[in-house]
XYZ file of C-alpha atoms in Angstrom:
561
model
C 24.253 46.542 66.775
C 23.100 49.667 68.695
C 26.411 51.574 69.386
C 26.136 54.063 72.311
C 29.556 55.455 71.824
C 31.429 56.239 68.570
C 34.580 55.114 70.120
C 33.234 51.560 70.316
C 33.160 51.343 66.380
C 36.981 51.435 66.986
C 36.732 48.409 69.442
C 34.642 46.522 66.849
C 37.342 46.973 64.109
C 39.928 45.597 66.765
C 37.987 42.524 67.486
C 37.455 42.082 63.614
C 41.277 42.626 62.515
C 43.423 43.069 65.501
C 46.868 42.936 63.586
C 45.816 45.165 60.741
C 47.483 48.578 60.602
C 44.996 51.153 61.763
C 46.973 54.243 61.395
C 50.388 55.077 59.657
C 51.640 58.499 59.889
C 54.656 59.902 57.732
C 57.431 61.166 59.780
C 60.335 63.336 58.563
C 62.556 60.327 58.101
C 63.359 58.223 55.115
C 64.987 54.802 54.789
C 66.470 53.915 51.340
C 64.730 56.774 49.709
C 61.231 55.796 51.124
C 59.225 57.781 53.673
C 59.208 56.218 57.350
C 55.753 55.996 58.922
C 54.769 55.585 62.622
C 52.490 52.655 62.562
C 49.825 51.247 65.217
C 47.585 48.306 64.698
C 43.714 48.280 65.598
C 44.533 46.206 68.782
C 47.204 48.447 69.857
C 45.087 51.685 69.230
C 42.056 50.153 70.936
C 44.141 49.290 74.038
C 45.914 52.576 74.014
C 42.631 54.367 73.865
C 41.176 52.262 76.653
C 44.205 53.181 78.892
C 44.039 56.925 78.151
C 40.223 57.054 78.547
C 40.765 55.178 81.963
C 43.590 57.470 82.786
C 41.636 60.697 82.006
C 38.896 59.727 84.491
C 41.463 58.712 87.047
C 42.870 62.118 86.717
C 39.616 63.865 87.231
C 37.735 64.173 83.865
C 34.020 64.077 84.026
C 31.318 63.065 81.651
C 30.264 65.969 79.602
C 33.575 68.116 80.488
C 34.538 70.196 77.493
C 38.130 69.573 76.700
C 39.978 71.184 73.824
C 42.072 68.949 71.571
C 45.040 70.652 70.060
C 47.427 68.029 68.628
C 48.965 67.720 65.156
C 47.555 65.243 62.808
C 49.070 61.772 63.342
C 48.770 58.688 65.429
C 48.371 60.699 68.643
C 45.599 62.784 67.279
C 43.428 59.783 66.407
C 44.306 58.034 69.658
C 43.246 60.805 71.689
C 40.210 61.630 69.921
C 38.947 58.023 70.390
C 40.139 57.967 74.089
C 38.100 61.153 74.752
C 35.036 59.770 73.089
C 35.337 56.645 75.296
C 35.698 58.789 78.470
C 32.492 60.623 77.528
C 33.868 64.012 77.550
C 33.030 66.416 74.811
C 35.952 67.185 72.601
C 36.375 70.699 71.172
C 37.920 70.007 67.713
C 39.199 73.086 65.893
C 40.981 73.744 62.678
C 44.275 75.643 63.074
C 43.975 76.578 59.450
C 41.495 79.323 60.706
C 44.429 81.268 61.962
C 45.469 82.211 65.425
C 42.902 84.967 66.028
C 39.972 83.154 64.869
C 41.209 79.882 66.787
C 41.466 81.686 70.024
C 38.017 83.424 69.702
C 36.450 80.129 68.764
C 37.952 78.382 71.859
C 37.200 81.024 74.005
C 33.430 80.751 73.033
C 33.381 77.196 73.339
C 34.310 77.674 77.121
C 36.681 74.636 77.525
C 37.117 73.077 80.932
C 40.618 72.245 79.953
C 43.090 71.567 77.207
C 44.658 68.192 75.716
C 47.341 69.818 73.723
C 51.023 70.106 72.621
C 53.287 72.354 74.753
C 52.994 75.499 72.515
C 49.133 75.542 72.894
C 49.428 74.997 76.634
C 51.767 78.143 76.737
C 49.448 80.211 74.828
C 46.689 79.047 76.937
C 48.518 80.303 80.070
C 49.345 83.555 78.568
C 45.800 84.227 77.654
C 44.373 82.637 80.999
C 41.552 85.223 81.053
C 40.145 84.011 77.826
C 39.802 80.366 79.295
C 38.560 80.844 82.965
C 37.102 77.321 83.223
C 40.473 75.723 81.919
C 41.503 73.629 85.198
C 42.010 70.197 83.660
C 45.043 70.281 81.315
C 47.149 67.402 79.619
C 50.454 68.279 77.881
C 50.960 65.946 74.913
C 54.724 66.300 75.184
C 56.898 68.041 77.763
C 55.407 70.150 80.528
C 56.866 73.339 81.568
C 55.872 76.141 83.757
C 52.072 75.154 83.588
C 50.286 72.946 85.722
C 48.102 69.870 84.971
C 49.575 66.492 83.871
C 51.195 64.895 80.874
C 49.872 62.320 78.591
C 52.496 59.868 79.855
C 51.216 60.269 83.464
C 47.685 59.806 82.208
C 48.968 56.604 80.562
C 50.159 55.541 83.938
C 47.059 56.406 85.778
C 45.103 54.277 83.122
C 47.271 51.336 83.682
C 46.771 51.479 87.457
C 42.982 51.924 87.114
C 42.671 48.990 84.812
C 44.883 46.880 87.157
C 42.593 47.466 89.862
C 39.136 47.847 88.360
C 39.419 45.453 85.278
C 39.445 46.561 81.471
C 37.889 49.881 80.946
C 34.360 49.780 79.735
C 32.703 52.817 77.888
C 29.265 53.580 79.432
C 27.005 56.364 78.122
C 23.816 57.202 76.009
C 23.743 57.682 72.266
C 22.221 61.133 72.987
C 25.150 62.262 74.975
C 27.435 65.027 73.676
C 30.541 63.993 71.917
C 32.279 66.839 70.168
C 32.002 70.432 69.080
C 33.199 71.034 65.628
C 33.260 74.521 64.088
C 31.978 75.369 60.642
C 34.403 76.747 58.035
C 33.299 80.433 58.653
C 33.083 81.154 54.914
C 29.837 82.793 55.536
C 29.980 84.578 58.621
C 31.884 83.866 62.115
C 32.515 80.213 62.507
C 29.961 78.572 64.666
C 30.378 75.584 67.109
C 28.202 72.617 66.163
C 27.325 70.219 68.851
C 27.702 66.407 68.076
C 25.878 63.700 69.824
C 27.504 60.082 69.641
C 24.623 58.839 67.558
C 25.295 61.553 64.962
C 28.961 60.286 64.405
C 27.857 56.549 64.528
C 25.141 57.166 61.997
C 27.546 59.153 59.702
C 30.010 56.162 59.708
C 27.266 53.723 58.971
C 25.714 55.981 56.101
C 29.187 56.455 54.419
C 30.282 52.704 54.992
C 26.823 51.491 53.229
C 26.537 53.931 50.641
C 29.888 53.488 49.260
C 30.075 49.792 50.213
C 33.248 50.184 52.030
C 34.844 47.049 53.290
C 37.161 46.459 56.195
C 40.847 45.939 55.155
C 41.014 48.768 52.645
C 43.638 51.455 52.785
C 42.850 55.335 52.800
C 45.106 58.194 52.195
C 43.735 60.776 54.406
C 43.921 64.534 53.105
C 41.410 65.634 56.020
C 42.271 64.449 59.550
C 38.821 64.157 60.876
C 37.925 61.574 58.029
C 40.317 59.065 59.741
C 37.886 58.668 62.532
C 35.416 57.161 60.087
C 38.054 54.762 58.891
C 38.974 53.373 62.061
C 35.340 52.684 62.829
C 34.800 50.988 59.522
C 38.168 48.994 59.737
C 40.142 50.825 57.146
C 43.738 51.648 57.365
C 44.459 55.386 57.718
C 47.739 56.735 56.075
C 48.490 60.104 57.307
C 50.483 61.797 54.308
C 53.327 64.368 54.747
C 51.578 67.663 54.154
C 50.277 70.839 56.005
C 46.501 69.999 56.594
C 45.920 73.723 56.757
C 46.939 74.260 53.116
C 45.800 71.302 51.016
C 46.309 73.207 47.668
C 50.064 73.504 48.463
C 50.624 69.940 49.023
C 53.661 68.399 47.341
C 51.834 65.982 44.876
C 54.940 63.223 45.045
C 53.981 62.720 48.806
C 50.422 61.688 48.099
C 51.766 59.679 45.075
C 54.469 57.874 47.119
C 51.738 57.335 50.042
C 49.370 55.776 47.566
C 52.058 53.448 46.015
C 53.793 52.583 49.326
C 50.884 51.518 50.864
C 48.876 50.253 47.785
C 46.014 52.420 48.832
C 42.481 51.542 47.640
C 40.787 54.976 48.639
C 41.509 58.498 49.404
C 39.628 61.704 50.798
C 40.719 65.123 50.174
C 39.499 68.565 49.185
C 39.095 69.616 45.818
C 42.042 71.963 46.274
C 44.219 69.032 47.061
C 43.076 67.064 44.101
C 43.390 69.995 41.675
C 47.058 70.010 42.622
C 47.659 66.293 42.650
C 45.666 65.596 39.382
C 47.467 68.450 37.494
C 50.795 67.096 38.431
C 49.942 63.440 37.576
C 48.458 64.652 34.284
C 51.683 66.663 33.266
C 53.865 63.980 34.476
C 51.811 60.934 32.971
C 51.494 59.447 36.533
C 48.866 56.811 37.387
C 47.532 55.569 40.658
C 46.156 52.310 39.535
C 45.387 50.918 43.134
C 42.962 53.758 43.894
C 39.402 52.446 43.527
C 37.712 55.221 45.196
C 38.338 59.025 45.724
C 36.078 60.953 47.767
C 36.241 64.747 47.531
C 34.194 67.372 49.398
C 34.222 70.941 50.864
C 33.334 72.811 47.663
C 31.593 72.170 44.308
C 34.180 70.072 42.211
C 34.822 71.158 38.610
C 34.141 68.620 35.871
C 37.888 69.247 34.619
C 39.038 68.120 38.111
C 36.807 64.938 38.006
C 37.871 64.059 34.390
C 41.425 64.399 35.111
C 41.300 62.269 38.319
C 39.146 59.674 36.314
C 41.965 59.010 33.911
C 44.452 58.659 36.834
C 42.981 56.044 39.074
C 42.007 52.443 38.448
C 39.933 51.843 35.125
C 36.972 50.506 37.252
C 37.429 53.048 39.953
C 35.295 56.358 40.601
C 35.384 59.796 42.379
C 32.599 60.682 44.607
C 31.621 63.997 45.844
C 29.541 63.592 49.034
C 27.636 66.780 49.824
C 26.826 68.125 53.132
C 27.919 70.650 55.712
C 29.550 70.647 59.406
C 25.868 70.483 60.730
C 24.758 67.640 58.478
C 26.984 65.130 56.543
C 26.369 63.336 54.390
C 23.179 64.798 52.660
C 23.514 63.386 48.877
C 26.321 62.012 46.689
C 27.182 61.833 42.993
C 29.800 60.009 41.018
C 32.167 61.460 38.387
C 30.968 58.971 36.061
C 27.246 60.310 36.272
C 28.577 64.046 36.281
C 30.686 63.664 33.303
C 27.937 61.526 31.223
C 24.919 63.291 32.502
C 25.146 66.586 34.352
C 28.177 68.398 33.384
C 27.010 69.769 30.102
C 23.793 71.203 31.942
C 26.250 72.658 34.682
C 28.204 74.476 31.897
C 25.007 76.230 30.493
C 24.352 77.584 33.995
C 21.936 74.909 35.581
C 23.811 74.598 38.627
C 26.014 71.955 39.998
C 24.186 68.360 40.430
C 25.209 67.052 44.013
C 23.208 63.814 43.560
C 20.454 61.819 45.358
C 20.076 61.986 48.879
C 21.423 59.296 51.319
C 18.894 56.701 52.266
C 18.584 58.044 55.803
C 18.079 61.486 54.731
C 14.857 63.735 53.989
C 15.095 66.902 52.059
C 12.767 69.456 50.780
C 13.346 72.929 48.769
C 11.172 75.864 50.387
C 10.815 79.266 49.363
C 13.779 81.393 50.346
C 13.801 83.511 53.456
C 16.366 85.291 55.388
C 14.154 85.253 58.473
C 13.965 82.806 61.304
C 11.204 79.950 60.656
C 9.982 78.574 63.904
C 7.606 75.784 62.518
C 7.556 73.731 59.363
C 4.135 74.953 58.998
C 5.475 78.404 58.023
C 7.388 76.877 54.950
C 6.244 76.845 51.471
C 7.368 73.696 49.760
C 8.458 74.511 45.938
C 7.896 72.007 42.993
C 10.689 70.302 41.035
C 13.065 72.695 39.166
C 12.424 75.513 41.060
C 15.193 77.421 42.970
C 14.697 77.704 46.833
C 16.614 76.938 49.843
C 17.169 73.357 51.023
C 16.156 71.894 54.342
C 17.168 68.360 55.575
C 16.177 65.899 58.333
C 17.844 62.769 59.553
C 19.985 61.142 62.157
C 23.193 62.607 61.062
C 21.892 66.246 61.372
C 23.005 67.786 64.486
C 20.570 69.531 66.875
C 22.224 72.777 67.764
C 25.036 75.403 67.834
C 26.710 76.010 71.196
C 28.453 78.935 70.157
C 26.870 82.037 68.297
C 23.720 80.297 69.642
C 21.434 83.239 67.854
C 22.141 81.115 64.764
C 19.837 78.265 66.157
C 16.656 80.212 65.301
C 17.946 81.044 61.695
C 18.918 77.343 61.146
C 16.453 75.144 62.648
C 12.735 74.598 62.002
C 10.516 72.494 64.483
C 8.576 69.812 62.851
C 6.546 68.015 66.006
C 9.154 66.214 68.095
C 11.691 66.468 65.257
C 13.418 69.410 63.450
C 14.604 70.293 59.941
C 18.148 71.996 59.277
C 18.447 74.841 57.008
C 21.527 74.257 54.843
C 21.959 77.726 53.930
C 22.286 76.663 50.287
C 20.054 77.172 47.406
C 19.166 75.080 44.424
C 16.443 72.783 43.308
C 15.410 69.227 43.042
C 15.094 67.770 39.429
C 12.664 65.320 38.217
C 14.996 62.369 39.657
C 14.916 64.157 43.101
C 18.573 65.029 42.634
C 19.552 68.355 44.266
C 21.116 70.921 42.050
C 23.319 73.315 44.017
C 23.178 76.945 43.018
C 25.252 78.685 45.624
C 24.973 79.824 49.153
C 21.679 81.656 50.173
C 23.799 84.623 51.594
C 25.881 84.877 48.347
C 22.772 85.493 46.087
C 22.911 88.823 44.589
C 19.726 90.750 44.682
C 19.966 93.463 41.964
C 17.019 95.887 40.995
C 16.398 93.588 38.077
C 16.164 90.299 40.120
C 18.203 87.586 41.840
C 21.510 86.231 40.345
C 22.797 82.952 41.824
C 26.419 82.516 41.968
C 27.112 78.778 40.692
C 25.064 79.121 37.563
C 26.531 82.513 36.689
C 30.087 81.544 37.265
C 29.744 78.314 35.185
C 29.479 80.509 32.171
C 32.879 82.182 32.707
C 34.730 79.017 34.017
C 34.568 77.630 30.567
C 37.010 80.068 29.462
C 40.437 78.197 29.046
C 42.260 80.929 31.173
C 39.952 80.861 33.949
C 40.727 78.696 37.115
C 37.792 80.059 39.131
C 35.373 82.968 39.420
C 33.341 84.440 41.944
C 29.981 86.367 41.615
C 29.519 89.088 44.155
C 27.254 92.167 44.794
C 28.227 95.784 45.698
C 25.867 98.378 46.824
C 22.791 98.555 48.898
C 20.537 95.541 49.697
C 18.144 94.820 47.033
C 19.939 97.060 44.630
C 23.322 95.334 44.429
C 25.445 95.782 41.266
C 26.823 92.361 39.987
C 30.442 92.179 39.790
C 32.673 89.139 38.678
C 36.030 88.313 40.184
C 38.329 86.050 38.166
C 41.430 84.039 39.169
C 43.253 82.720 36.167
C 45.353 79.558 35.983
C 48.928 80.601 36.825
C 50.336 79.770 33.530
C 47.651 81.542 31.839
C 47.784 84.952 33.942
C 47.911 87.846 31.407
C 51.053 89.744 31.413
C 50.761 93.410 31.069
C 47.723 95.783 30.731
C 46.980 95.003 27.117
C 46.754 91.291 27.844
C 44.502 91.909 30.923
C 42.160 94.168 28.756
C 42.015 91.527 26.092
C 41.023 88.893 28.622
C 38.321 91.089 30.256
C 36.924 91.814 26.896
C 36.693 88.019 26.090
C 34.816 87.554 29.408
C 32.438 90.313 28.968
C 31.660 88.827 25.444
C 31.119 85.483 27.052
C 28.938 86.985 29.735
C 26.703 88.651 26.933
C 25.980 85.262 25.431
C 23.710 84.117 28.516
C 20.699 85.702 30.065
C 22.084 84.875 33.440
C 25.152 87.034 33.174
C 24.577 89.671 30.495
C 24.030 92.272 33.397
C 27.409 91.941 35.001
C 28.669 95.345 35.439
C 32.317 94.817 35.935
C 34.939 92.029 35.822
C 37.895 92.135 37.956
C 41.143 90.112 37.802
C 42.762 88.782 41.117
C 45.827 86.805 41.489
C 44.351 84.459 44.220
C 41.129 84.191 45.807
C 40.670 84.246 49.560
C 39.175 80.905 50.539
C 37.791 78.981 53.524
C 39.708 78.009 56.502
C 38.970 74.152 56.301
C 39.243 72.756 53.001
C 40.882 75.825 51.182
C 38.147 75.386 48.321
C 35.285 77.607 49.001
C 35.627 81.125 47.861
C 35.505 83.784 50.839
C 33.181 86.111 49.105
C 32.759 88.226 52.038
C 36.374 89.241 51.895
C 36.056 89.699 48.159
C 33.433 92.269 48.443
C 35.703 94.323 50.680
C 38.421 94.114 48.157
C 36.361 94.966 45.192
C 34.455 97.806 46.803
C 37.560 100.076 46.502
C 38.023 99.075 42.770
C 34.591 99.543 41.430
C 32.760 102.787 40.833
C 29.027 102.115 40.994
C 26.845 103.492 38.232
C 25.417 106.370 40.343
C 28.766 107.550 41.320
C 29.911 108.253 37.629
């Protein structure tokens, strides 16, 4: 069936299983020691989203109007996203984990025509009115105070009246219509607003459903709120656990364990940071999660030790999958923990990069010669043979067309090919003889020294094998083309060296390890850090730009001695 609006995926799920729980969100309450959840069925969710969509239009919302959604994860968040999809407005979705300063800048750049938001966000909008001059259509989710606009309750009443007069709300739009603006993580430069069309979302849901053979009726513990949108479209129950979604690494593991057990969850999606925390807790306390058949984790390369630990915790016939992609294009490829642990992990540990698997059926990919300049046409590219490192470009229905903020980035990331285009992922790596992509790091993170190029992921793997190392980051200091390679290391908390003697011993061990490989023998200095700065969304990707600034004041370059 050709779906013109991603909101209609929810309508399909409601027709198929109207009484199934669509969303259950953990509250602060407990009953007999168990967490209490706010629950809503697929039929109720579909009815509510139709009512709100009709109410938004009755209140003055127009197709294509940009509305910022600032609501905490939970039933209302999912309800409002689908309602706004159905109303054919463009929803600006922004991660509060990026911090207030970045969030306000991104929202301002997106030029919202209104806010659907909690009272605190509406108050900030009023205080910073000059940053949002077009924001005249405002809906408060909760109590409205001194600002204008309407409330969600009033919108729902308007929707009821509209449907009584005009019949059940009907969604009408084109698959090419704009659906949302979602921001990149900002771990390689300022966050950019990516424009999603309805067809992008629909194709994403179809690709994920078919590739992983996801069936209606399953239960997913959602460690990343946006994934709940796919769940609803696939007929999966979404459980929103009690956690701070801006800090997944700091999750209370027992909350995830309880959610899995309370709901007999069959699936979960979360960042590597979340699963590192939960996995270690389960291993240390001999906890098993036997109902989990499928764990999806994405947002950064997933170390083999995380996959190995999770594999021992979930169902014996279950597996972990690491879908690879980006905000601009997801999913691109995927690989299972079984394949990683049996085939590719040993090569990763020898500096061959991280294998992210074979591409999804609807995706085309090529590895081309690395360039930092814009590429206007595909004829200007040089495709590289298998096993040669270059930059990855992709084409397919899940690939978004453009950035609508920081629009200068369009020239650097899009390549015309007739009536279609390729997206430059900004990642470097190679395709092997099985056409699997091996990720070797971000293009902007490669270290160009006077002796050649060093790629982050292969080099870091050499050091990550040390039992004290939690993660490491290769950075370059100095002038372009003449960078000095420096390694920054974060240890496991319990392995952190105490005192200068222990620190020097660890560094000596790491220097010795680096000299065992041609990839890392030229590293100039090794620095220890208590905690790496990480990306704003998944808290998993190392924020190397910040690390460079931190390291520059601590490293004396060779020519300064």
